[in-house]
Amino acid sequence: MVRAHIVSTGMAVPEKIINNFDLEKIVDTTDQWIRERTGMFERHVTDKDTAASDLALLASRQALEMGGIEPRELDAILVATISGDYAWPATACILQHKLGAKNAMAFDLSAACSGYIYGLSVAQAYIESGLYKNILLVGVDLLTKVVDWTDRNTCVLFGDGAGATILQPNGSAAGILGTLLGADGSTADLLCQPCGGSRVPISEEAIREKKHFLYLNGREIFKHAVRVMTQTCHDVLKQCGLTLDDVKTVVPHQANIRIIEAVAQRLGLPMDRFFVNVEKYANTSAATIPIALHEAREQGILQSGDRALLVSFGGGLTWAGGVVQF
Ligand code: ACO
């Protein structure tokens, strides 16, 4: 059977770092509160001239180089993002041009923090069906551009970043063993950017009411996240005919260390089975999982033959799981 295999990875974060002590000077918060409630210490933040495609380009070039693949060999570019360069056209098209990947079709997909695993599932289907062979999948978000920097409830939680992966067909055991996606639109208002779409177009009034900023109901999302991430881990493993003992490392969405700890506890796994980098990057939305995969590969935590269990949740609300063998 042909499997979709992750042949290489790349990542990019902006140079500028804002740590918790810097945030103490901006809003009414403390390093202690942020560390204890979120596990975050610093986050990378883009300057005003940098957009999603700029970070995506750096991460993509690294993944292409590592995989020994020329941009012209790509036949599909998928970008998971909710903070693309423009409302439209797709950031994937801008990335395609910057890379010179003339032979690739390109589109964005919007599933918030679950976007990367949603994209993985799309890439898996394309490759297993034989439709496309060389796919660049990027998760990128710059949510620091859409948070209210006077609101301590949200501005401490996010950072900017991009993670890229190249997927190709593979005849061996390695590859994406399974993916599982879910959504519950009845909870869409728990996490959203209310203004800027066709429901609430941009207007002076909407901006006065701060509707162009990211809104979240943190407490509700927290509960939802723990429940669906735990269930998704069980469900996707079952779908693959595997158990927790068959995976080396869990790579979860990095929204809050306490969410990850609660999932670990419910799964009965020690925290050292989880890859965590939330203290360095905060929540980079669709980029958390590809960045974590890149770092886990670079640090030798995920080596050839190892299986990783990926799990995420995000706006929509959406959730997603995947099992990948390297
Ligand atoms: N510094 C100091 N105090 C703060 C801060 C801050 N940065 N932020 C909130 N507080 C205060 C609140 O005002 C509240 O004060 P009050 O009791 O006087 O009203 C108090 O801290 C406790 O607030 P809670 O909401 O109960 O705090 P909680 O422990 O739930 O942590 C948090 C809040 C971190 C937001 C948590 O609920 C969380 O991580 N939720 C999920 C986060 C999320 O939705 N991320 C996006 C996921 S989807 C995606 O990734 C795009």
Tab-separated table of C-alpha atoms and ligand atoms in Angstrom:
chain	number	residue	atom	x	y	z
A	1	MET	CA	0.000	0.000	0.000
A	2	VAL	CA	1.209	3.506	-0.812
A	3	ARG	CA	1.488	5.712	2.254
A	4	ALA	CA	2.018	9.465	2.535
A	5	HIS	CA	5.398	9.905	4.184
A	6	ILE	CA	6.855	13.009	5.853
A	7	VAL	CA	10.267	13.181	4.176
A	8	SER	CA	11.493	16.446	5.681
A	9	THR	CA	10.564	19.309	7.979
A	10	GLY	CA	11.401	22.974	8.477
A	11	MET	CA	10.455	25.799	10.792
A	12	ALA	CA	10.747	29.555	11.160
A	13	VAL	CA	10.024	32.005	13.950
A	14	PRO	CA	10.650	35.746	13.977
A	15	GLU	CA	13.795	37.023	15.705
A	16	LYS	CA	12.072	39.307	18.186
A	17	ILE	CA	11.251	37.662	21.514
A	18	ILE	CA	8.819	39.011	24.099
A	19	ASN	CA	9.105	37.268	27.475
A	20	ASN	CA	6.815	37.368	30.485
A	21	PHE	CA	8.786	40.176	32.123
A	22	ASP	CA	8.329	42.288	28.983
A	23	LEU	CA	4.587	41.590	29.190
A	24	GLU	CA	4.529	42.783	32.811
A	25	LYS	CA	5.389	46.222	31.414
A	26	ILE	CA	2.570	46.140	28.848
A	27	VAL	CA	-0.449	44.723	30.716
A	28	ASP	CA	-1.480	43.974	34.305
A	29	THR	CA	0.109	40.521	34.559
A	30	THR	CA	3.032	38.715	36.179
A	31	ASP	CA	5.615	36.186	35.071
A	32	GLN	CA	4.356	33.940	37.867
A	33	TRP	CA	0.731	34.041	36.685
A	34	ILE	CA	1.651	33.284	33.067
A	35	ARG	CA	4.040	30.462	33.968
A	36	GLU	CA	1.698	28.818	36.452
A	37	ARG	CA	-1.472	29.126	34.354
A	38	THR	CA	-0.008	28.450	30.908
A	39	GLY	CA	3.583	27.123	31.108
A	40	MET	CA	4.648	29.914	28.736
A	41	PHE	CA	7.736	32.055	29.226
A	42	GLU	CA	8.548	33.651	25.885
A	43	ARG	CA	7.049	34.020	22.439
A	44	HIS	CA	8.439	35.159	19.061
A	45	VAL	CA	6.673	38.164	17.585
A	46	THR	CA	6.862	39.461	14.012
A	47	ASP	CA	7.545	43.075	13.096
A	48	LYS	CA	4.979	45.117	11.216
A	49	ASP	CA	6.423	44.299	7.769
A	50	THR	CA	6.424	40.507	8.134
A	51	ALA	CA	3.430	38.469	7.010
A	52	ALA	CA	2.492	34.785	7.049
A	53	SER	CA	4.025	34.009	3.650
A	54	ASP	CA	7.406	35.401	4.787
A	55	LEU	CA	7.683	32.926	7.672
A	56	ALA	CA	6.145	30.160	5.547
A	57	LEU	CA	8.816	30.778	2.890
A	58	LEU	CA	11.696	30.335	5.369
A	59	ALA	CA	10.214	27.151	6.839
A	60	SER	CA	9.430	25.769	3.357
A	61	ARG	CA	12.935	26.430	2.008
A	62	GLN	CA	14.409	24.558	4.956
A	63	ALA	CA	12.090	21.577	4.407
A	64	LEU	CA	12.796	21.555	0.641
A	65	GLU	CA	16.544	21.688	1.214
A	66	MET	CA	16.437	18.949	3.833
A	67	GLY	CA	14.372	16.773	1.504
A	68	GLY	CA	16.584	17.509	-1.534
A	69	ILE	CA	13.532	18.669	-3.486
A	70	GLU	CA	13.377	21.518	-5.997
A	71	PRO	CA	10.380	23.873	-5.808
A	72	ARG	CA	9.476	22.967	-9.423
A	73	GLU	CA	8.992	19.352	-8.347
A	74	LEU	CA	6.128	20.319	-6.020
A	75	ASP	CA	2.666	19.588	-7.367
A	76	ALA	CA	0.646	20.861	-4.405
A	77	ILE	CA	1.081	23.525	-1.723
A	78	LEU	CA	-1.324	23.495	1.211
A	79	VAL	CA	-1.169	26.234	3.833
A	80	ALA	CA	-3.083	25.867	7.092
A	81	THR	CA	-3.634	29.339	8.539
A	82	ILE	CA	-6.176	31.718	10.036
A	83	SER	CA	-3.893	34.747	9.761
A	84	GLY	CA	-2.762	34.684	6.137
A	85	ASP	CA	-1.248	37.643	4.305
A	86	TYR	CA	-4.700	38.754	3.095
A	87	ALA	CA	-8.331	37.773	3.665
A	88	TRP	CA	-7.869	36.491	0.114
A	89	PRO	CA	-6.157	35.440	-2.139
A	90	ALA	CA	-4.686	32.406	-0.427
A	91	THR	CA	-1.308	32.658	1.266
A	92	ALA	CA	-0.474	29.351	-0.449
A	93	CYS	CA	-0.575	31.153	-3.823
A	94	ILE	CA	1.757	33.882	-2.571
A	95	LEU	CA	4.097	31.221	-1.209
A	96	GLN	CA	3.962	29.346	-4.515
A	97	HIS	CA	5.152	32.478	-6.326
A	98	LYS	CA	7.900	33.261	-3.789
A	99	LEU	CA	9.223	29.692	-4.030
A	100	GLY	CA	8.984	29.613	-7.825
A	101	ALA	CA	6.945	26.407	-7.514
A	102	LYS	CA	5.297	26.921	-10.899
A	103	ASN	CA	3.912	23.418	-11.218
A	104	ALA	CA	2.053	23.384	-7.910
A	105	MET	CA	-1.621	24.011	-7.293
A	106	ALA	CA	-2.064	25.974	-4.081
A	107	PHE	CA	-4.770	26.675	-1.535
A	108	ASP	CA	-5.259	27.575	2.144
A	109	LEU	CA	-7.289	25.640	4.642
A	110	SER	CA	-8.895	27.112	7.724
A	111	ALA	CA	-9.220	24.888	10.770
A	112	ALA	CA	-7.431	27.152	13.281
A	113	CYS	CA	-5.042	25.229	15.518
A	114	SER	CA	-6.186	21.901	14.051
A	115	GLY	CA	-5.241	23.147	10.585
A	116	TYR	CA	-1.950	21.291	10.264
A	117	ILE	CA	-3.450	17.865	11.011
A	118	TYR	CA	-6.432	18.683	8.786
A	119	GLY	CA	-3.861	19.436	6.057
A	120	LEU	CA	-2.033	16.217	6.809
A	121	SER	CA	-5.257	14.328	6.229
A	122	VAL	CA	-5.829	16.105	2.888
A	123	ALA	CA	-2.231	15.404	1.815
A	124	GLN	CA	-2.621	11.779	2.885
A	125	ALA	CA	-5.720	11.386	0.711
A	126	TYR	CA	-4.071	13.053	-2.297
A	127	ILE	CA	-1.002	10.842	-2.064
A	128	GLU	CA	-2.785	7.570	-1.315
A	129	SER	CA	-5.134	8.188	-4.264
A	130	GLY	CA	-2.196	8.921	-6.564
A	131	LEU	CA	-3.468	12.414	-7.433
A	132	TYR	CA	-0.361	14.291	-6.205
A	133	LYS	CA	3.134	13.100	-5.343
A	134	ASN	CA	5.145	16.012	-3.941
A	135	ILE	CA	3.179	18.047	-1.421
A	136	LEU	CA	4.368	20.975	0.674
A	137	LEU	CA	2.204	21.357	3.785
A	138	VAL	CA	2.721	24.458	5.928
A	139	GLY	CA	1.129	25.469	9.224
A	140	VAL	CA	1.627	29.180	9.839
A	141	ASP	CA	-0.001	31.740	12.082
A	142	LEU	CA	0.798	35.256	13.238
A	143	LEU	CA	-1.898	35.680	15.848
A	144	THR	CA	0.093	38.402	17.621
A	145	LYS	CA	-1.158	40.574	14.742
A	146	VAL	CA	-4.795	40.059	15.717
A	147	VAL	CA	-4.668	40.060	19.527
A	148	ASP	CA	-5.494	43.122	21.578
A	149	TRP	CA	-2.197	44.062	23.225
A	150	THR	CA	-4.131	45.805	26.016
A	151	ASP	CA	-6.051	42.625	26.938
A	152	ARG	CA	-4.141	40.418	29.393
A	153	ASN	CA	-6.610	37.574	28.843
A	154	THR	CA	-5.386	36.999	25.299
A	155	CYS	CA	-2.128	38.807	24.470
A	156	VAL	CA	0.044	36.626	26.710
A	157	LEU	CA	-1.091	33.389	25.060
A	158	PHE	CA	0.166	33.623	21.484
A	159	GLY	CA	3.364	33.727	19.441
A	160	ASP	CA	4.133	33.693	15.710
A	161	GLY	CA	5.673	30.856	13.731
A	162	ALA	CA	5.631	28.546	10.735
A	163	GLY	CA	6.321	24.839	10.323
A	164	ALA	CA	6.660	23.085	6.965
A	165	THR	CA	6.699	19.462	5.881
A	166	ILE	CA	7.221	17.730	2.543
A	167	LEU	CA	5.104	14.652	1.899
A	168	GLN	CA	5.753	12.000	-0.733
A	169	PRO	CA	4.487	8.484	-1.475
A	170	ASN	CA	6.292	5.657	0.269
A	171	GLY	CA	5.943	1.914	-0.246
A	172	SER	CA	7.374	0.948	3.160
A	173	ALA	CA	5.838	0.873	6.640
A	174	ALA	CA	6.738	4.507	7.359
A	175	GLY	CA	4.218	7.262	6.754
A	176	ILE	CA	0.885	8.553	7.951
A	177	LEU	CA	-0.830	5.538	9.485
A	178	GLY	CA	-4.111	7.331	10.095
A	179	THR	CA	-5.825	10.660	10.688
A	180	LEU	CA	-9.106	11.530	12.372
A	181	LEU	CA	-10.840	14.900	12.092
A	182	GLY	CA	-13.821	16.387	13.924
A	183	ALA	CA	-15.759	19.627	14.318
A	184	ASP	CA	-18.593	21.116	16.356
A	185	GLY	CA	-19.807	24.373	14.816
A	186	SER	CA	-22.301	24.955	17.634
A	187	THR	CA	-19.346	26.226	19.686
A	188	ALA	CA	-17.898	28.471	16.957
A	189	ASP	CA	-18.366	31.616	19.059
A	190	LEU	CA	-16.015	30.402	21.835
A	191	LEU	CA	-12.955	31.298	19.791
A	192	CYS	CA	-13.181	33.668	16.850
A	193	GLN	CA	-12.225	36.909	15.153
A	194	PRO	CA	-15.704	38.427	14.904
A	195	CYS	CA	-15.012	41.221	12.388
A	196	GLY	CA	-13.505	41.035	8.912
A	197	GLY	CA	-15.776	38.473	7.261
A	198	SER	CA	-19.202	38.851	5.666
A	199	ARG	CA	-21.053	38.595	9.018
A	200	VAL	CA	-19.448	41.720	10.490
A	201	PRO	CA	-17.572	43.549	7.715
A	202	ILE	CA	-14.821	45.961	8.726
A	203	SER	CA	-16.305	49.268	9.837
A	204	GLU	CA	-15.402	52.085	12.212
A	205	GLU	CA	-18.096	50.848	14.578
A	206	ALA	CA	-16.767	47.259	14.589
A	207	ILE	CA	-13.258	48.496	15.272
A	208	ARG	CA	-14.493	50.791	18.059
A	209	GLU	CA	-16.099	47.715	19.624
A	210	LYS	CA	-12.783	45.837	19.230
A	211	LYS	CA	-14.427	43.150	17.098
A	212	HIS	CA	-11.366	42.912	14.849
A	213	PHE	CA	-9.391	41.315	17.692
A	214	LEU	CA	-9.237	37.619	18.506
A	215	TYR	CA	-11.864	36.643	21.083
A	216	LEU	CA	-11.684	33.556	23.264
A	217	ASN	CA	-13.597	32.049	26.153
A	218	GLY	CA	-10.534	30.460	27.747
A	219	ARG	CA	-12.256	28.513	30.508
A	220	GLU	CA	-14.771	26.819	28.168
A	221	ILE	CA	-12.147	26.036	25.551
A	222	PHE	CA	-9.891	24.558	28.221
A	223	LYS	CA	-12.552	22.033	29.284
A	224	HIS	CA	-13.456	21.205	25.705
A	225	ALA	CA	-9.792	20.790	24.736
A	226	VAL	CA	-8.988	18.299	27.477
A	227	ARG	CA	-12.048	16.193	26.667
A	228	VAL	CA	-11.704	16.078	22.882
A	229	MET	CA	-7.937	15.688	22.811
A	230	THR	CA	-8.092	12.699	25.170
A	231	GLN	CA	-10.911	11.073	23.184
A	232	THR	CA	-9.196	11.781	19.857
A	233	CYS	CA	-5.993	10.059	21.045
A	234	HIS	CA	-7.989	6.913	21.875
A	235	ASP	CA	-10.049	7.047	18.665
A	236	VAL	CA	-7.229	7.576	16.181
A	237	LEU	CA	-5.093	4.855	17.786
A	238	LYS	CA	-8.036	2.459	17.647
A	239	GLN	CA	-8.578	3.318	13.985
A	240	CYS	CA	-4.923	2.402	13.319
A	241	GLY	CA	-5.147	-0.828	15.339
A	242	LEU	CA	-2.563	0.544	17.797
A	243	THR	CA	-2.356	1.369	21.508
A	244	LEU	CA	-0.511	4.058	23.456
A	245	ASP	CA	2.322	1.552	23.954
A	246	ASP	CA	2.906	1.561	20.185
A	247	VAL	CA	3.777	5.273	20.003
A	248	LYS	CA	7.003	6.779	21.256
A	249	THR	CA	5.972	10.393	21.634
A	250	VAL	CA	2.749	12.366	21.765
A	251	VAL	CA	3.007	15.678	19.913
A	252	PRO	CA	0.100	17.804	21.157
A	253	HIS	CA	-1.064	21.286	20.179
A	254	GLN	CA	0.769	23.722	22.468
A	255	ALA	CA	-1.969	25.988	23.853
A	256	ASN	CA	-1.370	25.570	27.585
A	257	ILE	CA	0.859	23.201	29.601
A	258	ARG	CA	-2.078	22.516	31.939
A	259	ILE	CA	-4.175	21.237	29.028
A	260	ILE	CA	-1.330	18.889	28.044
A	261	GLU	CA	-0.875	17.729	31.656
A	262	ALA	CA	-4.597	17.052	32.027
A	263	VAL	CA	-4.619	14.992	28.810
A	264	ALA	CA	-1.522	13.080	29.990
A	265	GLN	CA	-3.213	12.296	33.269
A	266	ARG	CA	-6.397	11.065	31.586
A	267	LEU	CA	-4.386	8.896	29.189
A	268	GLY	CA	-2.331	7.537	32.118
A	269	LEU	CA	0.946	8.640	30.474
A	270	PRO	CA	3.902	10.396	32.134
A	271	MET	CA	4.705	13.880	30.826
A	272	ASP	CA	8.048	12.693	29.429
A	273	ARG	CA	6.098	10.898	26.673
A	274	PHE	CA	4.872	14.335	25.452
A	275	PHE	CA	6.859	16.768	23.338
A	276	VAL	CA	6.466	20.240	24.875
A	277	ASN	CA	7.936	23.563	23.736
A	278	VAL	CA	5.131	25.913	24.837
A	279	GLU	CA	7.548	27.753	27.161
A	280	LYS	CA	9.596	28.956	24.143
A	281	TYR	CA	6.980	29.782	21.530
A	282	ALA	CA	3.593	30.060	23.329
A	283	ASN	CA	0.646	29.136	21.100
A	284	THR	CA	1.541	29.500	17.410
A	285	SER	CA	-1.840	28.053	16.352
A	286	ALA	CA	-1.539	25.989	13.134
A	287	ALA	CA	2.265	26.041	13.472
A	288	THR	CA	2.618	24.353	16.874
A	289	ILE	CA	2.584	20.766	15.610
A	290	PRO	CA	4.874	21.111	12.558
A	291	ILE	CA	7.326	23.169	14.654
A	292	ALA	CA	7.226	20.495	17.369
A	293	LEU	CA	7.731	17.739	14.774
A	294	HIS	CA	10.716	19.591	13.332
A	295	GLU	CA	12.304	20.076	16.765
A	296	ALA	CA	11.577	16.490	17.839
A	297	ARG	CA	13.290	15.224	14.658
A	298	GLU	CA	16.249	17.601	15.081
A	299	GLN	CA	16.694	16.634	18.740
A	300	GLY	CA	16.625	12.915	17.881
A	301	ILE	CA	13.468	12.371	19.938
A	302	LEU	CA	11.655	11.017	16.874
A	303	GLN	CA	14.007	8.792	14.867
A	304	SER	CA	13.436	6.508	11.891
A	305	GLY	CA	10.998	3.797	12.890
A	306	ASP	CA	9.488	5.824	15.774
A	307	ARG	CA	5.761	6.534	15.825
A	308	ALA	CA	4.303	9.887	16.922
A	309	LEU	CA	0.720	10.535	17.990
A	310	LEU	CA	-0.354	14.036	16.926
A	311	VAL	CA	-3.381	15.661	18.547
A	312	SER	CA	-4.914	19.113	18.357
A	313	PHE	CA	-7.988	21.270	18.937
A	314	GLY	CA	-8.840	24.767	17.809
A	315	GLY	CA	-11.364	27.309	16.628
A	316	GLY	CA	-14.444	25.983	14.900
A	317	LEU	CA	-14.348	24.219	17.215
A	318	THR	CA	-12.251	21.613	15.475
A	319	TRP	CA	-10.138	18.712	16.633
A	320	ALA	CA	-7.777	16.317	14.918
A	321	GLY	CA	-5.488	13.382	15.562
A	322	GLY	CA	-2.922	11.528	13.509
A	323	VAL	CA	-0.398	8.713	13.833
A	324	VAL	CA	2.848	9.119	11.907
A	325	GLN	CA	5.714	6.658	11.584
A	326	PHE	CA	9.130	8.032	10.611
B	1	ACO	N1	-2.364	37.870	34.063
B	1	ACO	C1	-2.959	37.942	35.278
B	1	ACO	N2	-4.230	37.581	35.465
B	1	ACO	C2	-4.934	37.151	34.416
B	1	ACO	C3	-4.373	37.056	33.130
B	1	ACO	C4	-3.033	37.435	32.967
B	1	ACO	N3	-2.396	37.377	31.801
B	1	ACO	N4	-5.303	36.575	32.272
B	1	ACO	C5	-6.421	36.374	32.993
B	1	ACO	N5	-6.197	36.729	34.284
B	1	ACO	C6	-7.119	36.673	35.406
B	1	ACO	C7	-8.558	36.729	34.971
B	1	ACO	O1	-8.938	38.082	34.775
B	1	ACO	C8	-9.247	36.104	36.160
B	1	ACO	O2	-9.393	37.087	37.143
B	1	ACO	P1	-10.761	37.179	38.005
B	1	ACO	O3	-10.867	35.852	38.709
B	1	ACO	O4	-10.503	38.338	38.889
B	1	ACO	O5	-11.835	37.380	36.993
B	1	ACO	C9	-8.227	35.099	36.690
B	1	ACO	O6	-6.986	35.443	36.065
B	1	ACO	C10	-8.556	33.669	36.381
B	1	ACO	O7	-9.059	33.538	35.085
B	1	ACO	P2	-9.397	32.124	34.476
B	1	ACO	O8	-10.015	32.336	33.132
B	1	ACO	O9	-10.141	31.281	35.442
B	1	ACO	O10	-7.944	31.494	34.365
B	1	ACO	P3	-7.567	30.067	33.860
B	1	ACO	O11	-6.839	29.354	34.901
B	1	ACO	O12	-8.732	29.359	33.191
B	1	ACO	O13	-6.521	30.377	32.702
B	1	ACO	C11	-6.389	30.590	30.331
B	1	ACO	C12	-6.920	31.191	31.606
B	1	ACO	C13	-4.884	30.586	30.390
B	1	ACO	C14	-6.866	31.455	29.169
B	1	ACO	C15	-6.891	29.132	30.185
B	1	ACO	O14	-8.277	29.075	30.411
B	1	ACO	C16	-6.596	28.573	28.835
B	1	ACO	O15	-5.453	28.292	28.499
B	1	ACO	N6	-7.639	28.330	28.013
B	1	ACO	C17	-7.450	27.857	26.670
B	1	ACO	C18	-6.689	28.872	25.900
B	1	ACO	C19	-7.177	28.970	24.508
B	1	ACO	O16	-8.345	28.998	24.237
B	1	ACO	N7	-6.242	29.032	23.588
B	1	ACO	C20	-6.595	29.071	22.233
B	1	ACO	C21	-6.782	27.647	21.794
B	1	ACO	S1	-7.259	27.465	20.159
B	1	ACO	C22	-6.011	28.058	19.303
B	1	ACO	O17	-4.934	27.669	19.658
B	1	ACO	C23	-6.198	29.142	18.256
